[in-house]
Short mmCIF file of N, CA and C and ligand atoms in Angstrom, two decimals:
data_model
loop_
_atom_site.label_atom_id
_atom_site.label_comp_id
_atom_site.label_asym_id
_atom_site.label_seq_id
_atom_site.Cartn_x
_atom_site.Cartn_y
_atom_site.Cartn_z
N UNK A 1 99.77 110.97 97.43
CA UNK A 1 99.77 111.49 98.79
C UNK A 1 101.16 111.32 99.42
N UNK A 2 101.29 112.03 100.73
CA UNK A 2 103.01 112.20 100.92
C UNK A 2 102.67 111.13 102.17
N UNK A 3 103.61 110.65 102.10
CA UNK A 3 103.64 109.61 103.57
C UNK A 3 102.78 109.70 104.72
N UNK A 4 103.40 110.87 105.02
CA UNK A 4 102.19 110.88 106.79
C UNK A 4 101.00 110.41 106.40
N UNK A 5 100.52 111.34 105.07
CA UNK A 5 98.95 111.48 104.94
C UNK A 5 98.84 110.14 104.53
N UNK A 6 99.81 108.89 103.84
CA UNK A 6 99.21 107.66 103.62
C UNK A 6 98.71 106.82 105.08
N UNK A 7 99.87 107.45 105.98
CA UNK A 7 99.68 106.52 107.23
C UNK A 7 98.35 106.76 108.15
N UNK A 8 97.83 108.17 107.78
CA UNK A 8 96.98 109.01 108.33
C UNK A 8 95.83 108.03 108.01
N UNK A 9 95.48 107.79 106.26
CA UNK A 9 94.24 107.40 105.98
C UNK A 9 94.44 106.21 106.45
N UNK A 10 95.99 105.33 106.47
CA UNK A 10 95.63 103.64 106.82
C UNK A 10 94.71 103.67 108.32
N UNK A 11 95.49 104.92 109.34
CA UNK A 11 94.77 104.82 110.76
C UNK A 11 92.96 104.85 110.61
N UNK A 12 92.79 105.97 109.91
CA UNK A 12 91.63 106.28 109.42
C UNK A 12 90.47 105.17 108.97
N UNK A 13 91.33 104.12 108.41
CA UNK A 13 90.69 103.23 107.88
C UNK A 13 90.31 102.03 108.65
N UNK A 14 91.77 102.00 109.76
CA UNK A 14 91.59 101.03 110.91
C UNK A 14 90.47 101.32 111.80
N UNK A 15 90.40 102.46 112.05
CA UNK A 15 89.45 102.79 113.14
C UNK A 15 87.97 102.69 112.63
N UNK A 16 87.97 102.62 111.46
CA UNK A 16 86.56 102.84 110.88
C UNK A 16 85.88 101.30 110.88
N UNK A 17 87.06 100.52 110.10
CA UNK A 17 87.00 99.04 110.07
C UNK A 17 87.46 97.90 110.72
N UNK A 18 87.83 98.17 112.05
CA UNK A 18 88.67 96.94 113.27
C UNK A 18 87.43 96.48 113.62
N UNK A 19 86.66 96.55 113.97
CA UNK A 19 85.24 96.32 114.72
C UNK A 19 84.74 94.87 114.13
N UNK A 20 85.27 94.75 112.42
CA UNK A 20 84.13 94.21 111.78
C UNK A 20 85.44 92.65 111.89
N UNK A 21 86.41 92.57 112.48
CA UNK A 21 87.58 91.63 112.18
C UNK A 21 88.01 91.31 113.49
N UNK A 22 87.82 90.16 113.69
CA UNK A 22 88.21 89.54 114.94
C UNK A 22 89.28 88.33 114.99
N UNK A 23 90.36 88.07 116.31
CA UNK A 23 90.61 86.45 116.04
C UNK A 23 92.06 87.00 116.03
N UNK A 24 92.68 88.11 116.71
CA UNK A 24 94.19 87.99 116.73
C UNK A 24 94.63 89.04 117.53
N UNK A 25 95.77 90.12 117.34
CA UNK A 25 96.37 90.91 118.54
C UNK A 25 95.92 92.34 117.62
N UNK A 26 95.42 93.09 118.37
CA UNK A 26 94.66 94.40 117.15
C UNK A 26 95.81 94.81 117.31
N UNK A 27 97.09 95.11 118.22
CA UNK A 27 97.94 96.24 117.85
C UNK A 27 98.89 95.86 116.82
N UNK A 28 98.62 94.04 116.08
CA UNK A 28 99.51 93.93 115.33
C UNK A 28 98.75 94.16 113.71
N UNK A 29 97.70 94.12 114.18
CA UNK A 29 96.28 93.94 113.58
C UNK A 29 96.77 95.41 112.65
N UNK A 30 96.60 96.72 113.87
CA UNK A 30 96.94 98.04 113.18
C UNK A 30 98.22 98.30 112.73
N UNK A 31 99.65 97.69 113.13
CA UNK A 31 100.71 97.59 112.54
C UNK A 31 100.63 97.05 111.36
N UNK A 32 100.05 96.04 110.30
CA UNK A 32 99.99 95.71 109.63
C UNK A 32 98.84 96.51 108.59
N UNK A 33 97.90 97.23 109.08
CA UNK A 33 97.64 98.66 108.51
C UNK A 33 98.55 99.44 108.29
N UNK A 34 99.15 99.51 109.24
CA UNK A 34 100.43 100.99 108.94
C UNK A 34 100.92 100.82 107.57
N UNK A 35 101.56 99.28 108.00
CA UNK A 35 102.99 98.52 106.71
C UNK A 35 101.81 98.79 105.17
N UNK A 36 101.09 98.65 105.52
CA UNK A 36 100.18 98.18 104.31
C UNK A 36 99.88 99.72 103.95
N UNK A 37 99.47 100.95 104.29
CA UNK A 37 98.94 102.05 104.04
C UNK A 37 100.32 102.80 103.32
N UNK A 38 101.56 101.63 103.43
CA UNK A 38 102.61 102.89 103.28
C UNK A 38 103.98 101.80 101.91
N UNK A 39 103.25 100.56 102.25
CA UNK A 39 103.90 99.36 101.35
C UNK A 39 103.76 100.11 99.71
N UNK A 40 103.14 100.03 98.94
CA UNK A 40 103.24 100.19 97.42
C UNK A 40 104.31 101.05 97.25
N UNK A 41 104.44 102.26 98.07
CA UNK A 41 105.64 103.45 97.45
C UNK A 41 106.74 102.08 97.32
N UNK A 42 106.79 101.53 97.98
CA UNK A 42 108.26 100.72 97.52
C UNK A 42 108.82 100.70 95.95
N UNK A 43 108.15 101.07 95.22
CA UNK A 43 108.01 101.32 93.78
C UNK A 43 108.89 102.38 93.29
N UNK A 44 108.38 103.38 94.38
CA UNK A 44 109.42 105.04 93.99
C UNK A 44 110.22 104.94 94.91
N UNK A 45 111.78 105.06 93.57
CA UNK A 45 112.81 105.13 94.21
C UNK A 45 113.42 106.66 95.50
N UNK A 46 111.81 107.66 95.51
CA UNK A 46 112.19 108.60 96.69
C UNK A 46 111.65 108.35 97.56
N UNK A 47 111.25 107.29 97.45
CA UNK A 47 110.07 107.13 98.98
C UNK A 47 110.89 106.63 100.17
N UNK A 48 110.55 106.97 101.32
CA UNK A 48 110.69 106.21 102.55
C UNK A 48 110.79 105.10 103.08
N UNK A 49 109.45 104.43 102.05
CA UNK A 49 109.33 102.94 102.31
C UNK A 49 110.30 102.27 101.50
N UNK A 50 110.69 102.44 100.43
CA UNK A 50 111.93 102.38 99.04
C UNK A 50 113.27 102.41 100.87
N UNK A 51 113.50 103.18 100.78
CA UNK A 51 114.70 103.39 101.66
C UNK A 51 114.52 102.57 102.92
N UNK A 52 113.52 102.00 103.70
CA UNK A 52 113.80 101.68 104.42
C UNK A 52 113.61 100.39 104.21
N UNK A 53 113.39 99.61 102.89
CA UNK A 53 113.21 98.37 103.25
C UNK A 53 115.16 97.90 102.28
N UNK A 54 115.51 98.88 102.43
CA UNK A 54 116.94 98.61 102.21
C UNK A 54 117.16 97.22 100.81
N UNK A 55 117.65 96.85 100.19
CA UNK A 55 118.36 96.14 99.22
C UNK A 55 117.02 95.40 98.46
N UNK A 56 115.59 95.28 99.29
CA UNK A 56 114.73 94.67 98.49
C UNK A 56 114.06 96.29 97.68
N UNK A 57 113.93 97.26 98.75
CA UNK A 57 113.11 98.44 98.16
C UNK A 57 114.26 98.71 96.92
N UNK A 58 115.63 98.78 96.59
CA UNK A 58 116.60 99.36 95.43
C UNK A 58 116.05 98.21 94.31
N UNK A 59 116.06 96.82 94.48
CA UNK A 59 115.52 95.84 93.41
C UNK A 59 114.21 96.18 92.88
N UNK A 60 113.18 96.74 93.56
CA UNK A 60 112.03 96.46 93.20
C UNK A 60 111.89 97.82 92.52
N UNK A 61 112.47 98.94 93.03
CA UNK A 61 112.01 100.28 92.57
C UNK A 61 113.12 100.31 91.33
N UNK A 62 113.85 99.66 91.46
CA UNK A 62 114.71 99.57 89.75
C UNK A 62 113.79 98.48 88.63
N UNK A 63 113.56 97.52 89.13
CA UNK A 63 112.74 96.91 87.95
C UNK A 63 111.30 97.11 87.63
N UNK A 64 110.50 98.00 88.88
CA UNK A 64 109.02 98.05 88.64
C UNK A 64 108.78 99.66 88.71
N UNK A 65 108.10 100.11 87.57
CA UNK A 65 107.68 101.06 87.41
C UNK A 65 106.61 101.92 88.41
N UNK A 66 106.77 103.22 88.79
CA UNK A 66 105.98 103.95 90.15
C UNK A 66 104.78 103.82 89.58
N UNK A 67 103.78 103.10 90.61
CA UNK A 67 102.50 103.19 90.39
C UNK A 67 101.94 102.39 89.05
N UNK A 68 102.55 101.22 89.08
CA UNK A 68 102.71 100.50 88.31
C UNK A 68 101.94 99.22 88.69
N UNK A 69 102.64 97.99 89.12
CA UNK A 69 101.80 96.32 89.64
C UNK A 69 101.31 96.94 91.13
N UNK A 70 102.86 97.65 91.87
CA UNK A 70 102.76 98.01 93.39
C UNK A 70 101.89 98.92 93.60
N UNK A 71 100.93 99.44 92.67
CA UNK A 71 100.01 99.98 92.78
C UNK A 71 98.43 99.58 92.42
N UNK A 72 98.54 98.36 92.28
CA UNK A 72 97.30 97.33 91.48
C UNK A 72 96.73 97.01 92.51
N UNK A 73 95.17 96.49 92.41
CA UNK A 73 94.58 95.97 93.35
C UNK A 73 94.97 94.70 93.05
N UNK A 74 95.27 93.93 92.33
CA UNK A 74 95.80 92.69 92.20
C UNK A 74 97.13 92.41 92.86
N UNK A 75 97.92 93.67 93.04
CA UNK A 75 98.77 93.24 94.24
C UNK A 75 98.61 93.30 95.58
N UNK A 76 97.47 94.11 95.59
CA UNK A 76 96.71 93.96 97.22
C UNK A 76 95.80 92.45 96.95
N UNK A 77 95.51 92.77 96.48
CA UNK A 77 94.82 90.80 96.57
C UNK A 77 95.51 89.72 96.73
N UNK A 78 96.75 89.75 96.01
CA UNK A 78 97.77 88.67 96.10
C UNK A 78 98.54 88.66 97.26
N UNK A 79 98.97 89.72 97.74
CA UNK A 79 98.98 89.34 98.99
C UNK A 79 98.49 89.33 100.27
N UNK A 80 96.96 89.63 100.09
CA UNK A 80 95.65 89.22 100.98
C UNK A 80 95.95 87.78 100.43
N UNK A 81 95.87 86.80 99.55
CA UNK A 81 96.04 85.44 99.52
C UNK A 81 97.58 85.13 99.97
N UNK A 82 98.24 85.46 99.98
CA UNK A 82 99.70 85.11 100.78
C UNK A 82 99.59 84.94 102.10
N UNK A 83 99.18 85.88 102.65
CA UNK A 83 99.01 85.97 104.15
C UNK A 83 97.95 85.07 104.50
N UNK A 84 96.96 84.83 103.81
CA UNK A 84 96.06 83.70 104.58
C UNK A 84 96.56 82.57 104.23
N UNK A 85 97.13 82.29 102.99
CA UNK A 85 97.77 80.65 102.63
C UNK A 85 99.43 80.34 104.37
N UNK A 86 99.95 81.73 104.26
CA UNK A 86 101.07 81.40 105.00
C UNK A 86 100.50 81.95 106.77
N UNK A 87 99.82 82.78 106.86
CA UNK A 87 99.22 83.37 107.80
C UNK A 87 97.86 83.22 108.44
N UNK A 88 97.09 83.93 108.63
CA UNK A 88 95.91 83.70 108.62
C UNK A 88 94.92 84.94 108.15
N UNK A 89 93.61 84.64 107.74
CA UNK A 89 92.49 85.60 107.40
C UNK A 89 92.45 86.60 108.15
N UNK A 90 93.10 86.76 109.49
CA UNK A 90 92.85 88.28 109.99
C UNK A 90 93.56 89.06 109.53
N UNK A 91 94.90 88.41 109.90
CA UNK A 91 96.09 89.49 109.82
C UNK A 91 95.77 89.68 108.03
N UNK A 92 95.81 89.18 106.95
CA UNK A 92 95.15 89.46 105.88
C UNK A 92 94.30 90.31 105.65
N UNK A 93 93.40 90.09 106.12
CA UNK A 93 92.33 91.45 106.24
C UNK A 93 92.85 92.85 106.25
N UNK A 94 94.19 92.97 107.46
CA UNK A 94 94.67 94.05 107.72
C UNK A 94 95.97 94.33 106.68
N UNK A 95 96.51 93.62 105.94
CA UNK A 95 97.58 94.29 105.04
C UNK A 95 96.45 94.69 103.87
N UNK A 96 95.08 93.79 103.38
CA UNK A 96 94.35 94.33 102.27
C UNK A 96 93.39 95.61 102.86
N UNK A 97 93.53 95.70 104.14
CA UNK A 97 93.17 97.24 104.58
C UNK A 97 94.06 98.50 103.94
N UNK A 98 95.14 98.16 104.88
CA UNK A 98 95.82 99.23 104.52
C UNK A 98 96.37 99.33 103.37
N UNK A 99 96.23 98.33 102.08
CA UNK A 99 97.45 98.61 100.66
C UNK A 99 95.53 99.17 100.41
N UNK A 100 94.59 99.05 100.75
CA UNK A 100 93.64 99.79 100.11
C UNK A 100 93.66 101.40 100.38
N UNK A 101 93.96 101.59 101.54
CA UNK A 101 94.06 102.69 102.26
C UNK A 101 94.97 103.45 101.36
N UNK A 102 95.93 102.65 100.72
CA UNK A 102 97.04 103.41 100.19
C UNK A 102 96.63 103.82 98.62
N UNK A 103 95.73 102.38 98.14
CA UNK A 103 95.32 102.78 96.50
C UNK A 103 94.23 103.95 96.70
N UNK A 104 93.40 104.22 97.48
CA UNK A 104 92.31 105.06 97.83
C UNK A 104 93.59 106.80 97.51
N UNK A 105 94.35 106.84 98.79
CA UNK A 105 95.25 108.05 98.53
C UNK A 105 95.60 108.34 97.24
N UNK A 106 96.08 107.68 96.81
CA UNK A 106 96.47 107.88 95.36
C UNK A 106 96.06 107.91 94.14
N UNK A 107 94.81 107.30 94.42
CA UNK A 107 93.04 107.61 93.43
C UNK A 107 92.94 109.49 93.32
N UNK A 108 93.23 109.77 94.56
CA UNK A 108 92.12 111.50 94.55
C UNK A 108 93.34 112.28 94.14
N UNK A 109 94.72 111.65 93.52
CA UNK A 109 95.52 113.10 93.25
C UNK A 109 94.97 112.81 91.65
N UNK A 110 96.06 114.04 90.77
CA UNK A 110 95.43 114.07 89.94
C UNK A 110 96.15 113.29 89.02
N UNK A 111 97.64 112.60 89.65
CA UNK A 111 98.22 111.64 88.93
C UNK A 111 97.50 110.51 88.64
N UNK A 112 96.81 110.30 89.39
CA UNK A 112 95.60 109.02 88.91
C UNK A 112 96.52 107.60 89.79
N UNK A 113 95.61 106.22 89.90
CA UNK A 113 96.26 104.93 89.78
C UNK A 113 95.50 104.51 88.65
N UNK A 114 96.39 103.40 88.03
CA UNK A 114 96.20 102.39 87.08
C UNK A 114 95.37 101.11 87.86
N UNK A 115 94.13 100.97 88.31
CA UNK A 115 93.69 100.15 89.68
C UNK A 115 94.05 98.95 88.73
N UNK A 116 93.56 98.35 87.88
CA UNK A 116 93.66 96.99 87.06
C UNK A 116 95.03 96.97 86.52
N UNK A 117 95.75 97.37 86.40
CA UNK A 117 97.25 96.69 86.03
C UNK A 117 97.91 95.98 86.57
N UNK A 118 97.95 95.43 85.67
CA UNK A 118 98.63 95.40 83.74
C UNK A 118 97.40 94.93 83.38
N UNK A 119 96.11 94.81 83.37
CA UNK A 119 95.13 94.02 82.97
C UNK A 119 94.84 95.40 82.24
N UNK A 120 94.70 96.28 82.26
CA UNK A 120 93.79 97.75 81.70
C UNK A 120 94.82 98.74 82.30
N UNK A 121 94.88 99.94 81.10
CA UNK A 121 95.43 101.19 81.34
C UNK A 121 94.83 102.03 81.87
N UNK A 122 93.49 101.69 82.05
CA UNK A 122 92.38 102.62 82.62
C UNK A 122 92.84 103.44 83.66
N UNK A 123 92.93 104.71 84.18
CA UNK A 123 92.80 105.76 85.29
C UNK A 123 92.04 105.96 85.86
N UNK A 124 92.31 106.15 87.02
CA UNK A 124 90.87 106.90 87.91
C UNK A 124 92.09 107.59 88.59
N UNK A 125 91.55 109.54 88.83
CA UNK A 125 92.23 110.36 89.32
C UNK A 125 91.47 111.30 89.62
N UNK A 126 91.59 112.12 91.27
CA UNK A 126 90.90 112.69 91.33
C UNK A 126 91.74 114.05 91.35
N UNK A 127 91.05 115.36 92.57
CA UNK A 127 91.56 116.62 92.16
C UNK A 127 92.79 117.27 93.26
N UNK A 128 92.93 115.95 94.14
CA UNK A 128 93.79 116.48 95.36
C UNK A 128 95.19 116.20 94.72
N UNK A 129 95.90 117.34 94.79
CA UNK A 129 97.22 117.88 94.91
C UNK A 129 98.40 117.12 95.47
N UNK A 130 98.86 116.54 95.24
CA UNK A 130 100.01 115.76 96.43
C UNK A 130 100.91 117.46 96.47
N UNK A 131 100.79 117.09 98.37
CA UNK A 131 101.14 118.46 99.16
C UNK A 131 100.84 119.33 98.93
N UNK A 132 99.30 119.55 97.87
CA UNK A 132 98.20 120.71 98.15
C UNK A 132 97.52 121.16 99.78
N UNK A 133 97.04 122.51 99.42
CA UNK A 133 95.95 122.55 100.41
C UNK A 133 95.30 121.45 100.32
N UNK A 134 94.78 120.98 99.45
CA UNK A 134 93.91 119.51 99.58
C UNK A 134 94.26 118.04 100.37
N UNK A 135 95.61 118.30 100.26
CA UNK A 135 96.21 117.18 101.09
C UNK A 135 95.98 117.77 102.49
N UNK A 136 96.46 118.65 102.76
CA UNK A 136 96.30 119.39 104.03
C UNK A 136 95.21 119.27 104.60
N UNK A 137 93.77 119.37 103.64
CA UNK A 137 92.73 118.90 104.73
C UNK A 137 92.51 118.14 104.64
N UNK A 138 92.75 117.37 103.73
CA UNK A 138 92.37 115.75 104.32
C UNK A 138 92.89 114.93 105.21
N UNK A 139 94.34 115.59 105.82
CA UNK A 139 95.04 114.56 106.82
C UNK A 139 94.46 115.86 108.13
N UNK A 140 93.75 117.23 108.00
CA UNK A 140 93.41 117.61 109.12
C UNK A 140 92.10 116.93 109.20
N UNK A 141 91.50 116.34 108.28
CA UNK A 141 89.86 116.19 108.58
C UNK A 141 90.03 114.79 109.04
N UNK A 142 91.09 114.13 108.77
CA UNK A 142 90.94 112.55 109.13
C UNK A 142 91.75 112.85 110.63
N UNK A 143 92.52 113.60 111.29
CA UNK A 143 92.96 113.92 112.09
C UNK A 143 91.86 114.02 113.04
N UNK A 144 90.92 115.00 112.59
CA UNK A 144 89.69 115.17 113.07
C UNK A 144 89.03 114.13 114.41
N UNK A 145 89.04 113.06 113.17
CA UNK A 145 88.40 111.63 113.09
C UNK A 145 88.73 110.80 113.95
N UNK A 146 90.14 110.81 113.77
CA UNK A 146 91.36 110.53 115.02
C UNK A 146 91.06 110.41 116.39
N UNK A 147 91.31 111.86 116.27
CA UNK A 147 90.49 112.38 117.83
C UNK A 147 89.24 111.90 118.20
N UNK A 148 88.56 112.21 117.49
CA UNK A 148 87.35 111.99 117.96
C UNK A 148 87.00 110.48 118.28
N UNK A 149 88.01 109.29 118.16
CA UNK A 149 87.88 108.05 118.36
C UNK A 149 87.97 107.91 119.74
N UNK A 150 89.13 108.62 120.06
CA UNK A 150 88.88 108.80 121.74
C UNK A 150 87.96 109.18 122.42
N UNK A 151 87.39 109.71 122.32
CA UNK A 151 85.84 110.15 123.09
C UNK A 151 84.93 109.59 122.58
ZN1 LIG B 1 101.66 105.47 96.20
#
């Protein structure tokens, strides 16, 4: 999925799931959705998030392969345990929101993620297009969703 649409589903995901997480500041709560819905590209050296995290995104996207660990649920887990060992269980909650938000996007193209790596080569890939019509409605239908949170 292309950026917006990652940040699209992290919102998507916040709004669906803030309700159930209590015990801190929600707007940092959903900032840490954002970081998290848009964190793994750090992997590809064209991404946004690669570029903007400046001298750590050039190290990491030179030694780790796209869609590779930074694409594992084991790296969303590990640092859901980082953040509660150094942080706490909420704000945790919300970076393993959004790096889910982000493995979910990248499940339905047809590049697939590797969810268990390095443990299993296994794929799961679905039929959406990165910058298909398919992408297109899914950031209009979660857009949708958006809206409709306000009312
Ligand atoms: Zn990705």
């Amino acid at each position: 999925m292309l950026f917006h649409t990652h940040l699209m589903i992290g919102l998507v995901f916040f709004l669906l799931l803030k309700d159930y997480f209590t015990g801190g500041n929600e707007i940092l709560f959903l900032a840490l959705v954002l970081l998290g819905s848009i964190f793994p590209d750090i992997d590809d050296g064209k991404s946004k998030m690669k570029k903007a995290s400046g001298i750590i995104g050039s190290i990491i996207s030179y030694l780790f392969k796209h869609r590779g660990i930074f694409h594992s649920i084991f790296m969303g887990l590990g640092l859901f345990v980082l953040f509660i060992v150094f942080w706490n269980s909420y704000y945790a909650f919300a970076i393993l929101i959004g790096y889910s938000s982000h493995l979910f996007g990248d499940i339905i193209t047809p590049m697939g993620l590797k969810l268990f790596y390095p443990l299993s080569d296994f794929k799961i890939r679905g039929p959406i297009r990165v910058g298909g019509l398919g992408e297109w409605v899914i950031l209009f239908g979660m857009g949708l969703v958006v809206l409709k949170s306000f009312f």
